[in-house]
Short mmCIF file of C-alpha atoms and ligand atoms in Angstrom, two decimals:
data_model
loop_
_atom_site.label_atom_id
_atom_site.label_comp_id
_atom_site.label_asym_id
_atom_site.label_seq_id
_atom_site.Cartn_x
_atom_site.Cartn_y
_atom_site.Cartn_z
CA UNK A 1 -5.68 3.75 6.13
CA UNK A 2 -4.36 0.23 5.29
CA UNK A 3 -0.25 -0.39 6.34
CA UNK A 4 2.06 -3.42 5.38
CA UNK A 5 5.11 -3.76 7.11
CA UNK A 6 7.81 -6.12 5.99
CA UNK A 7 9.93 -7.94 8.15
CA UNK A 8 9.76 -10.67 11.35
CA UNK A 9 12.19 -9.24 14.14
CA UNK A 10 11.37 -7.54 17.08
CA UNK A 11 11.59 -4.61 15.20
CA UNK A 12 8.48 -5.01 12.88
CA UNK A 13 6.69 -6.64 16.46
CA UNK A 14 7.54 -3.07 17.45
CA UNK A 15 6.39 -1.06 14.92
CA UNK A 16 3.41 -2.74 14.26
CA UNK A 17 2.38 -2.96 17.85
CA UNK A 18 2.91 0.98 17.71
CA UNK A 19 1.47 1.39 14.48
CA UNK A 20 -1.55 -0.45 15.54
CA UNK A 21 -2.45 2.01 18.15
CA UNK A 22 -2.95 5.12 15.83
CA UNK A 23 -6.69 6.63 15.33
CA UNK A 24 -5.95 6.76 11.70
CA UNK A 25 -5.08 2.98 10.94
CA UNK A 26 -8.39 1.07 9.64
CA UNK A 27 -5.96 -2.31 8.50
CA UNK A 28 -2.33 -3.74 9.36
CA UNK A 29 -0.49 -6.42 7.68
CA UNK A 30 2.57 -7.81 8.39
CA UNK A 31 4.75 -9.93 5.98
CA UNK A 32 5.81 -12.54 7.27
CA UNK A 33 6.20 -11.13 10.99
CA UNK A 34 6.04 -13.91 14.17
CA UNK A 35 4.51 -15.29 16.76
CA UNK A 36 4.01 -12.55 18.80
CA UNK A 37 2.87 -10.22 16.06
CA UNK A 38 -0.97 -11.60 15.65
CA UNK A 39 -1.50 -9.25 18.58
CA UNK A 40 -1.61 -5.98 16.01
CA UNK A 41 -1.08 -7.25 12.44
CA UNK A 42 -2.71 -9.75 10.09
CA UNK A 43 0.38 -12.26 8.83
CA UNK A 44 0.96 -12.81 4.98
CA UNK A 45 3.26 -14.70 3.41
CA UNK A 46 4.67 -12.59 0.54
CA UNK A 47 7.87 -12.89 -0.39
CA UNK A 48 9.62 -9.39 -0.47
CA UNK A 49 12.43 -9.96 -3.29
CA UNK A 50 9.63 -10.47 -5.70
CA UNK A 51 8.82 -6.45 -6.28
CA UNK A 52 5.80 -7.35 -8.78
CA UNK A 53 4.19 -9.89 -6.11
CA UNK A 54 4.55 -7.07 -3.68
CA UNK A 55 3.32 -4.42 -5.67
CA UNK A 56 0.16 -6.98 -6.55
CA UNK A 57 -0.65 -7.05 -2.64
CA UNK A 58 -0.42 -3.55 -2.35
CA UNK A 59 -3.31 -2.97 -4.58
CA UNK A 60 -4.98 -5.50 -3.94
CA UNK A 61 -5.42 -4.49 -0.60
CA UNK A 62 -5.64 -0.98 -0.96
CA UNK A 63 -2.51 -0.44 1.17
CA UNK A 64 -1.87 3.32 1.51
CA UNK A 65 1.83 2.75 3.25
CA UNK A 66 4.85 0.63 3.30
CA UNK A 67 6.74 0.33 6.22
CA UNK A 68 10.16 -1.72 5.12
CA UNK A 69 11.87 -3.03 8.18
CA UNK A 70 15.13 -4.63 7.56
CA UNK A 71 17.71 -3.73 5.10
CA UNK A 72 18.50 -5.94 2.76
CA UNK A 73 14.82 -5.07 0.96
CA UNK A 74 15.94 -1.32 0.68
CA UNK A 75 19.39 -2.94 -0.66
CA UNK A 76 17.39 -5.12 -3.10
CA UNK A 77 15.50 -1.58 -4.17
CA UNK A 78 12.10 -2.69 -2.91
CA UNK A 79 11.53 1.12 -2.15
CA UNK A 80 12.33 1.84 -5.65
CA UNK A 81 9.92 -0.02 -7.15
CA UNK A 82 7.20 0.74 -4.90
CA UNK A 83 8.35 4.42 -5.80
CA UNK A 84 7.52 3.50 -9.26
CA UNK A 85 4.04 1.74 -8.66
CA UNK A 86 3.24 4.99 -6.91
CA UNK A 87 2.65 3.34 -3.28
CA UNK A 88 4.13 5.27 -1.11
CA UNK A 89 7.21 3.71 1.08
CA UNK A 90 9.06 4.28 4.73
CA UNK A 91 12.63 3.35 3.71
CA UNK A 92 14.94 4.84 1.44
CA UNK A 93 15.72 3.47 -2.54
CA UNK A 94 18.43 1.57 -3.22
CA UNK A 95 21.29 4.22 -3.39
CA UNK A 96 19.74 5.36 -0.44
CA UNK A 97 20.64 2.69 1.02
CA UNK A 98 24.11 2.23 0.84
CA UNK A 99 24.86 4.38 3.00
CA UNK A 100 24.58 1.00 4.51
CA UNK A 101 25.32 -0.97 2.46
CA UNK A 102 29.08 0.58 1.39
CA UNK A 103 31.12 1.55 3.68
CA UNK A 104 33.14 3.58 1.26
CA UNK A 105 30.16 5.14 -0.29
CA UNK A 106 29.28 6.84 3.61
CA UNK A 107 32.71 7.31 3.74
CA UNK A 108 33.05 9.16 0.63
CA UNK A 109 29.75 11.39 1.61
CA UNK A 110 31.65 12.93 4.72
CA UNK A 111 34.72 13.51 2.95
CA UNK A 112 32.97 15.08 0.20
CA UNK A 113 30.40 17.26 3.13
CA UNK A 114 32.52 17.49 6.17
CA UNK A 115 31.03 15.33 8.47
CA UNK A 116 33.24 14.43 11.25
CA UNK A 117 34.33 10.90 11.10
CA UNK A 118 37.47 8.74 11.36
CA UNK A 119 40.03 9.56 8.28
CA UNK A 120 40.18 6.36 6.30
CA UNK A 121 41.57 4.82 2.68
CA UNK A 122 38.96 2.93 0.59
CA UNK A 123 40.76 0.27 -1.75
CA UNK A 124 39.87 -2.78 -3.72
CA UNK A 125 43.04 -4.58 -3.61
CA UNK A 126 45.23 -6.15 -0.57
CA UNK A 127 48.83 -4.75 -1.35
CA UNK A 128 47.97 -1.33 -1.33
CA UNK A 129 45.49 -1.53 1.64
CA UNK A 130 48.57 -2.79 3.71
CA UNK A 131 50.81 -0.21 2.48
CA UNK A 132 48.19 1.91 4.06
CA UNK A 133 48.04 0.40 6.87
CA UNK A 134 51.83 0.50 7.24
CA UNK A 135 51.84 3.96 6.77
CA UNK A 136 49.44 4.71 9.36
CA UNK A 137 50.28 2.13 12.08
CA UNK A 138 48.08 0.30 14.48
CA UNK A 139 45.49 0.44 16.44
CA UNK A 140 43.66 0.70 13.17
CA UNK A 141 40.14 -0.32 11.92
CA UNK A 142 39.79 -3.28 8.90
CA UNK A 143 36.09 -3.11 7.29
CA UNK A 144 34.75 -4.87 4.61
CA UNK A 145 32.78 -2.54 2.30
CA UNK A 146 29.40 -4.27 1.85
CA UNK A 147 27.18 -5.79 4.11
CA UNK A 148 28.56 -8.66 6.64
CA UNK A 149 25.48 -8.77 9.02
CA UNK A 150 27.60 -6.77 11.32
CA UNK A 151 30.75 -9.24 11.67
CA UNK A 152 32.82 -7.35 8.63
CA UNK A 153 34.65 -5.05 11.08
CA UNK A 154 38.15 -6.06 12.83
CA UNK A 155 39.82 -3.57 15.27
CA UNK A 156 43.07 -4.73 14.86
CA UNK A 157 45.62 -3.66 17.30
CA UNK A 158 48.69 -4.32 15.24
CA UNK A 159 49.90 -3.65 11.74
CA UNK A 160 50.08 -7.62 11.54
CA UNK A 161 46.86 -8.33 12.53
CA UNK A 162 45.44 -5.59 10.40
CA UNK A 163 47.08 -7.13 7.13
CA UNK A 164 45.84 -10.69 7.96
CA UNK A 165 42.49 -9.28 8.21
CA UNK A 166 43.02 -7.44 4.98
CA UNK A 167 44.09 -10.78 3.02
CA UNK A 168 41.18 -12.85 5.24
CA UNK A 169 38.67 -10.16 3.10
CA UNK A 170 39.99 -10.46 -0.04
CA UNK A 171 40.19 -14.14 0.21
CA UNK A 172 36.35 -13.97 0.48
CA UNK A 173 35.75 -14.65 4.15
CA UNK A 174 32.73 -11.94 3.86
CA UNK A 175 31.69 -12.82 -0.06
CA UNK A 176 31.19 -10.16 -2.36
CA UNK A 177 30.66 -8.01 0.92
CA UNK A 178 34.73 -7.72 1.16
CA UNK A 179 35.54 -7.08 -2.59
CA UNK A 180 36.51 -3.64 -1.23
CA UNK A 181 37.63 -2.71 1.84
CA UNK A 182 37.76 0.29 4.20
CA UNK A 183 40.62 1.08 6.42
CA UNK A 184 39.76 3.71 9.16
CA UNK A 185 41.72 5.29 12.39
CA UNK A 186 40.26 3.72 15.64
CA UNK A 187 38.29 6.56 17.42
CA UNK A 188 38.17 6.75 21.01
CA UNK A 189 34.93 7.10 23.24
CA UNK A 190 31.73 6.14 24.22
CA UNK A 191 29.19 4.43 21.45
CA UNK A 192 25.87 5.32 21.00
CA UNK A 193 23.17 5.34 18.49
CA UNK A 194 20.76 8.46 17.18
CA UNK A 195 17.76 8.07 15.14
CA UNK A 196 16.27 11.05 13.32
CA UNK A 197 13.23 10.85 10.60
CA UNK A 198 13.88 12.06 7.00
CA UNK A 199 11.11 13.14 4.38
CA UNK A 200 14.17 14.15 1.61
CA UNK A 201 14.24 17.92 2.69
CA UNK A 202 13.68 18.39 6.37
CA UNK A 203 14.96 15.81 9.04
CA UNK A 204 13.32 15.50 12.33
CA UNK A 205 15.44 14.08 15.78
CA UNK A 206 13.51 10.94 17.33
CA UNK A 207 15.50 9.72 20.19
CA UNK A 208 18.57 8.05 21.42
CA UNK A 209 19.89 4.73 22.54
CA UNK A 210 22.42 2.53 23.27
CA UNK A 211 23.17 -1.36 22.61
CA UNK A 212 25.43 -3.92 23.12
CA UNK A 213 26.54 -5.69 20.73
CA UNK A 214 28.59 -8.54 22.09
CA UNK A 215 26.48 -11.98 23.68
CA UNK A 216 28.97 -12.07 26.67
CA UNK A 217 28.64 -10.23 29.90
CA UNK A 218 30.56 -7.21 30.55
CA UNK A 219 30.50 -6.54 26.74
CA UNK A 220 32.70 -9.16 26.11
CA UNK A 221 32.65 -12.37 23.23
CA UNK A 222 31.39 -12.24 19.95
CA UNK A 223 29.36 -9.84 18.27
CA UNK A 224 25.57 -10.41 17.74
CA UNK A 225 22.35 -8.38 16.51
CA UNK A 226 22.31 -7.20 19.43
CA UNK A 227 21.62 -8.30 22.91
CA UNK A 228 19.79 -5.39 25.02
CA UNK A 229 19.61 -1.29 24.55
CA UNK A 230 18.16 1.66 26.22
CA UNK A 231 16.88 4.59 25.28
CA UNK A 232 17.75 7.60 26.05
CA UNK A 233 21.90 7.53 25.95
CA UNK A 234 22.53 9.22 28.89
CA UNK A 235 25.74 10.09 27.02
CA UNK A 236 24.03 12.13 24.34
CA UNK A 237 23.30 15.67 26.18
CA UNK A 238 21.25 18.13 24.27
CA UNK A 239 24.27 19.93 23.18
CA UNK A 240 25.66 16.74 21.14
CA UNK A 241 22.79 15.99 19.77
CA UNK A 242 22.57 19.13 18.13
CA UNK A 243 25.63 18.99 16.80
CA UNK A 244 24.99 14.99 15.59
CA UNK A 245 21.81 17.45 13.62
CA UNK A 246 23.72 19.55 12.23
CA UNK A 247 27.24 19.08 11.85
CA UNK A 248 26.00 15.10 10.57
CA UNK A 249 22.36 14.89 9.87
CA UNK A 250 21.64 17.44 7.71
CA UNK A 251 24.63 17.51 5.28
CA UNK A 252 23.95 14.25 4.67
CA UNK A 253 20.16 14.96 4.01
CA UNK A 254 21.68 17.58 1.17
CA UNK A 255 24.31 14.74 -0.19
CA UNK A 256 21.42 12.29 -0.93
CA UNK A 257 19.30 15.15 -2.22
CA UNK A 258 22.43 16.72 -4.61
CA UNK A 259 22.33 12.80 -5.90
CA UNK A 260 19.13 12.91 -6.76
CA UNK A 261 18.41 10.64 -4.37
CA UNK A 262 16.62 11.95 -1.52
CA UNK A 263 16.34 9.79 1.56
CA UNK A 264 13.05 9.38 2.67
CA UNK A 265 13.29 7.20 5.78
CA UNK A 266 14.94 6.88 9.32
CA UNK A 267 18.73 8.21 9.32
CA UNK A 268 20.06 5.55 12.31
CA UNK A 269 23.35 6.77 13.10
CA UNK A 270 26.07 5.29 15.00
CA UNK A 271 28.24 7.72 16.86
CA UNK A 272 31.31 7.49 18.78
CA UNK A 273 30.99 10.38 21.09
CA UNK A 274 35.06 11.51 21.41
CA UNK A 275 36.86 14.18 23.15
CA UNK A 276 36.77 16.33 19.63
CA UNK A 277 32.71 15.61 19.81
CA UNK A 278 30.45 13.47 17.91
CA UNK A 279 31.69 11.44 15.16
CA UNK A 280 30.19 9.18 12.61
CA UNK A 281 31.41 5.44 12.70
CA UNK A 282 28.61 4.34 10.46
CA UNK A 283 25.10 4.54 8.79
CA UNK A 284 22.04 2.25 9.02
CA UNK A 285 19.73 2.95 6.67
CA UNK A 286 16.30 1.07 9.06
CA UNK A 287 14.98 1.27 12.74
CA UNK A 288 18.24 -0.71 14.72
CA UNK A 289 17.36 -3.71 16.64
CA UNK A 290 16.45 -4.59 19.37
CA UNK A 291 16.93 -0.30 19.52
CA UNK A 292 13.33 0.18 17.83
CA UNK A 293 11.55 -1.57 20.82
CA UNK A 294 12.92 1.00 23.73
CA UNK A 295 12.05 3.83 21.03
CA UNK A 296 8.44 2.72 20.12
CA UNK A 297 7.59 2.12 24.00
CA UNK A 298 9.25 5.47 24.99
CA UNK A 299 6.99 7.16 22.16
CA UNK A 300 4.21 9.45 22.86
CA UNK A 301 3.23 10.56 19.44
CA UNK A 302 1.05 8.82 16.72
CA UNK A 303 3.88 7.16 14.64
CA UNK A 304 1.61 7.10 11.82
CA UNK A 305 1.61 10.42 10.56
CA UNK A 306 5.58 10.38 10.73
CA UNK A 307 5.91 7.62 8.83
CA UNK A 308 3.92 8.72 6.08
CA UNK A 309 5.10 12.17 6.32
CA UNK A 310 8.46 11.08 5.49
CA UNK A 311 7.22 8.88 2.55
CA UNK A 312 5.36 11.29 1.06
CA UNK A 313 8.20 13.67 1.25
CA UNK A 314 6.63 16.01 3.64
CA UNK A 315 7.32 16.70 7.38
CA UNK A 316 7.52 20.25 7.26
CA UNK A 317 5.35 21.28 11.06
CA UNK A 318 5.68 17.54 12.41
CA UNK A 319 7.14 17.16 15.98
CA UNK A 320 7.52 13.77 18.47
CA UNK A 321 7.03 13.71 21.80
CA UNK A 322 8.31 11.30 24.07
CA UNK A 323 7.64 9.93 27.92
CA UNK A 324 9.72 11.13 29.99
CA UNK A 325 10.84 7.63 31.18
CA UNK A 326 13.71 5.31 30.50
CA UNK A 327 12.73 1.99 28.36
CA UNK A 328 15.23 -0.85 28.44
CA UNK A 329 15.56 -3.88 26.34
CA UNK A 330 16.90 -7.54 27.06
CA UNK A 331 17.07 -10.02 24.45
CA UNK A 332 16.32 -13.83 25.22
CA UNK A 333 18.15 -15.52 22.64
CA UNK A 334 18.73 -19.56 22.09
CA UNK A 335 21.86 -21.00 23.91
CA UNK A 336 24.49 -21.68 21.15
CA UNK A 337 23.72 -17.80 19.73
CA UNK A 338 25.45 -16.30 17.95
CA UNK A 339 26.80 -19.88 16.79
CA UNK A 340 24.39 -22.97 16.40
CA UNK A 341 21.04 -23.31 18.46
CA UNK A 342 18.28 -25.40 18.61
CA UNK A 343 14.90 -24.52 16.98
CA UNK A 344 11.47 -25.54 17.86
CA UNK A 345 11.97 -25.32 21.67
CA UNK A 346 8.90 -24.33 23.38
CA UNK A 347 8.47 -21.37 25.52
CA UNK A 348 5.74 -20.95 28.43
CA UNK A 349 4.55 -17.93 31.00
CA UNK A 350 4.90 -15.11 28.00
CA UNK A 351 1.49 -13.98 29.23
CA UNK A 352 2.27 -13.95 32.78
CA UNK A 353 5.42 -12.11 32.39
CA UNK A 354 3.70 -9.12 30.24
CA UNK A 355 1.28 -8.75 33.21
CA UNK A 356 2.47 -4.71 33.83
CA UNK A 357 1.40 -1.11 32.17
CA UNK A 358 5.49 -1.75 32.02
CA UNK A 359 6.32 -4.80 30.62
CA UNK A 360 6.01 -5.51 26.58
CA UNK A 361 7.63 -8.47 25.40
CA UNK A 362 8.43 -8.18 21.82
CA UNK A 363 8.91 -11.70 19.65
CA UNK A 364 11.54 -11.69 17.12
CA UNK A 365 12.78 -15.48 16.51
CA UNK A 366 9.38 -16.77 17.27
CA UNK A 367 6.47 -18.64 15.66
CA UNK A 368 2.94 -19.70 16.99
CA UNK A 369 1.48 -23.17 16.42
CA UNK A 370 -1.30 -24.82 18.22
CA UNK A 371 -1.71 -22.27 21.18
CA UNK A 372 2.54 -22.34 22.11
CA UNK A 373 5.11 -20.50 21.57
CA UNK A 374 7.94 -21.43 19.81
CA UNK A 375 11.20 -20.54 19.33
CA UNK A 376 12.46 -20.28 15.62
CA UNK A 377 15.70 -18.25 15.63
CA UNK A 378 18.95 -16.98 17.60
CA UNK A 379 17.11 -13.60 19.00
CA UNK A 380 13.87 -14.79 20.56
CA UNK A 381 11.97 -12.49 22.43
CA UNK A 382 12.97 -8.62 23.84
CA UNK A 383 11.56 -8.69 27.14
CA UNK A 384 10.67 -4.62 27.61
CA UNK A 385 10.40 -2.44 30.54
CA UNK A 386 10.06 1.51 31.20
CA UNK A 387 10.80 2.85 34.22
CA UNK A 388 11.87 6.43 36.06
CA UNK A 389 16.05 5.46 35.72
CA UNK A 390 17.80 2.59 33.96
CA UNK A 391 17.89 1.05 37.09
CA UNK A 392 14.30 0.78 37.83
CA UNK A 393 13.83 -0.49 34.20
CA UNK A 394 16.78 -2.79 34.52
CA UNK A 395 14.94 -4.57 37.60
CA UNK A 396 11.94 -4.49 36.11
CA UNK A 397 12.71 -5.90 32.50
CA UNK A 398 14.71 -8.99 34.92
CA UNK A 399 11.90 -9.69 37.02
CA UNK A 400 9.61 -10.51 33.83
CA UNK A 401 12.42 -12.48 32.27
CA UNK A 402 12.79 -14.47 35.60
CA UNK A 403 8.90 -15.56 34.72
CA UNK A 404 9.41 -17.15 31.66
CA UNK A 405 10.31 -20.48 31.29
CA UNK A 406 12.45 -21.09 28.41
CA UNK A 407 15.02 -23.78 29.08
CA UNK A 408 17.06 -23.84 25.89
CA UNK A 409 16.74 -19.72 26.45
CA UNK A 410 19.77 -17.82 27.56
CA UNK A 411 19.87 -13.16 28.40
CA UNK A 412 22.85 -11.23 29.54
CA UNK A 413 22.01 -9.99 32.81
CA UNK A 414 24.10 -6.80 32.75
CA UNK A 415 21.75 -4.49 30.01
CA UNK A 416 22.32 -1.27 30.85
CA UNK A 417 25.19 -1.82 33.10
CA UNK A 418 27.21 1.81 32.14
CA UNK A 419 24.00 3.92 32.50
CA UNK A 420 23.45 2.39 36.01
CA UNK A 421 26.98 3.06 37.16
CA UNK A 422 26.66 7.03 35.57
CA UNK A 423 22.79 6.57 37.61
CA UNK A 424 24.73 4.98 41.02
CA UNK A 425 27.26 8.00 40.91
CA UNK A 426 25.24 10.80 40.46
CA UNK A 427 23.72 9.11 43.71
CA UNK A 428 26.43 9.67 45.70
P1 AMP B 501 30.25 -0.78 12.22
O1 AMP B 501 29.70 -2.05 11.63
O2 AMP B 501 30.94 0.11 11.25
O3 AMP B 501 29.29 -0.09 13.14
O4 AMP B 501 31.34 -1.30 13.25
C1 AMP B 501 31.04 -2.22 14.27
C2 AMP B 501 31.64 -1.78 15.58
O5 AMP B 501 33.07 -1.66 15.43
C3 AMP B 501 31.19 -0.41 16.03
O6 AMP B 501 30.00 -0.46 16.73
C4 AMP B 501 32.35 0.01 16.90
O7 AMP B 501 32.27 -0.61 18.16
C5 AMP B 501 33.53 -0.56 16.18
N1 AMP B 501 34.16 0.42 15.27
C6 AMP B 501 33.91 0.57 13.97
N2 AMP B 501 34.66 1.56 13.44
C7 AMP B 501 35.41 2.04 14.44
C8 AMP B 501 36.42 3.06 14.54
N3 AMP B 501 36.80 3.76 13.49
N4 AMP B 501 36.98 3.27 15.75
C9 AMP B 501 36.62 2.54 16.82
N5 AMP B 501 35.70 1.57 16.80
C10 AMP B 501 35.10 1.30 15.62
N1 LIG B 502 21.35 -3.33 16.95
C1 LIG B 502 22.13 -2.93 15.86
C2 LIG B 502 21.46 -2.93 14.56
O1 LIG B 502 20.26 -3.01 14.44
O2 LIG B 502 22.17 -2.83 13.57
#
């Protein structure tokens, strides 16, 4: 069968280096991917807010599946209109998507099913979201409702602060993104993200991981993509992550469905494990990354049939199996990141560093030109390693880093810092 998938992070490098090692694929295109993605997909340049010009390529080429990657396309309804053409889609339609791209709406669906979360107010103008605020008192969570590529949330620790965040999103500091806002109780615990496979009826559990978010050391400075993750979350036992399948999963599976809407995609959900149990800080509505490159190395199965299960709205029999390994992730990312960085750089030893059964290096912010590498964006490359602990995947993902020389290049050097303290004290 003949796959597109859109997108050019490390997340489509990911899925189409896994995709490209089913039995059943005969042709794999990616649109626009990057410099590291020639390895599995052939690169075309289609632009993916023009639906018809996307639809055209999809017959053209015969293409029997449509993996979307990021998600502002599943915003934009790119999934619906495929829908419509017939050619079937990973990724869910538009209102689908909100649950990532509203705040209020996901907040609204666990009211409405009972899906433990934090309580919250949802309001479209400043005076009364303060009242609210000064009703509840602080610490208390701001959010603007739309998306704000991940920067819209403030944890504000008093009632002041909260309030000038309030008037900062009404002002317009996110756009049209902070036209409503969300004001939610802080929840205490640890953080960590589960991914399970939807077909519109049935969901299926993939696997767990866990990021961090910040570009300082010691999860500290300003929020990014993304810097590193690992899968599994040594934090999510079997026990919560049935509950995260039932008491969260699933009713939302039967809110999209009793919308007429049902989700056919991946359900990436991130949870803030408390003392009460799992709760639901928010939806993404896509594969997270860099969190898609530990799950596609830790996979086992043919990701093929999964994906086109769940587009085709049938799962029903379908399991995953996994290695029984730990995969960690650390992003390389241009100095200046998550602020202003140089582009063009050039990057050497990729090759040398990948030289392991245990080593991928994924490109995101990359682009190929006359036989070098070069870097394009602020997330460059996710430098991937398995191993039998976090630890041994920690050293191992380091060691390749060490190998490539990238001088404008810059990595945290603490991924997967909390799972090796829980690994150094079960030690002892
Ligand atoms: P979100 O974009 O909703 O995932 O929020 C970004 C980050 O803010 C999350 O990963 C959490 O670290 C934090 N956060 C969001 N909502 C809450 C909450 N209600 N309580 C505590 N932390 C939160
Ligand atoms: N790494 C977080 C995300 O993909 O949203």
């Amino acid at each position: 069968m003949n796959i597109l998938v859109t997108g050019s992070g490390g997340r489509e490098h990911a899925l189409a280096w896994k995709i490209a090692q089913s039995p059943l694929l005969d042709r794999l295109y990616i649109a626009p991917g990057n410099g590291g993605t020639k390895d599995s997909a052939t690169s075309v340049a289609l632009d993916v807010t023009d639906h018809a010009a996307v639809i055209s390529f999809c017959v053209e080429k015969d293409i029997d599946l449509v993996v979307i990657g990021p998600e502002a396309p599943l915003v934009d309804g790119l999934a619906d209109s495929l829908e419509l053409a017939e050619i079937p889609t990973f990724g869910p339609t538009s209102t689908g998507a909100q649950l990532e791209g509203s705040k209020g709406f996901t907040k609204d669906i666990c009211a409405q099913y009972n899906i433990p979360t934090a309580a919250y107010g949802r309001f479209d103008n400043a005076n009364a979201a303060k009242a609210y605020v000064r009703d509840q008192g602080a610490p208390i969570v701001i959010k603007a409702d739309g998306l704000a590529a991940g920067k819209g949330v403030i944890l504000a620790d008093s009632v002041d602060e909260a309030c000038i965040a309030i008037d900062t999103m009404f002002a317009g500091a996110f756009g049209d993104a902070g036209t409503q806002v969300v004001v939610e109780a802080m929840m205490i615990g640890e953080e960590a993200s589960f991914f399970a496979i939807c077909d519109g009826e049935n969901a299926l559990e993939l696997a767990t991981a866990q990021d961090h978010k910040t570009v300082g050391e010691g999860d500290t400075g300003p929020n990014t993509g993304g810097m590193g993750a690992y899968s599994p979350a040594p934090v999510m036992t079997s026990e919560i992550r049935e509950r995260v399948m039932t008491d969260i999963i699933m009713p939302t599976v039967k809110a999209m469905k009793d919308l007429g809407q049902p989700y056919r995609g991946v359900f990436f959900a991130g949870l803030m494990i408390t003392v009460e149990g799992p709760k639901l800080i928010e939806y993404n509505c896509r594969f997270g990354d860099p969190e898609c490159q530990v799950l596609m190395t830790r996979m086992k199965s043919d990701l093929v049939p999964l994906l086109l299960g769940a587009a085709k709205g049938d799962i029903t029999g379908m399991s995953v199996s996994w290695h029984d390994n730990h995969a960690l992730t650390v992003v390389m990312a241009a100095k200046g990141y998550p602020d202003a960085y140089d582009k063009g750089t050039l990057i050497k030893n990729i090759e040398a560093a990948e030289k392991s059964d245990s080593i991928k290096i994924f490109h995101a912010g990359t682009k190929f030109e006359a036989g070098e590498v070069l870097a394009t964006g602020g997330r460059v490359l996710n430098v991937t390693a398995t191993g039998q602990s976090v630890t041994e995947a920690q050293q191992k993902a380091y060691r390749a880093v060490d190998k490539i020389t990238w001088h404008e290049g810059f990595c945290r050097r603490d991924i997967g810092w909390r799972a090796i303290e829980r690994e150094k004290k079960a030690q002892e």
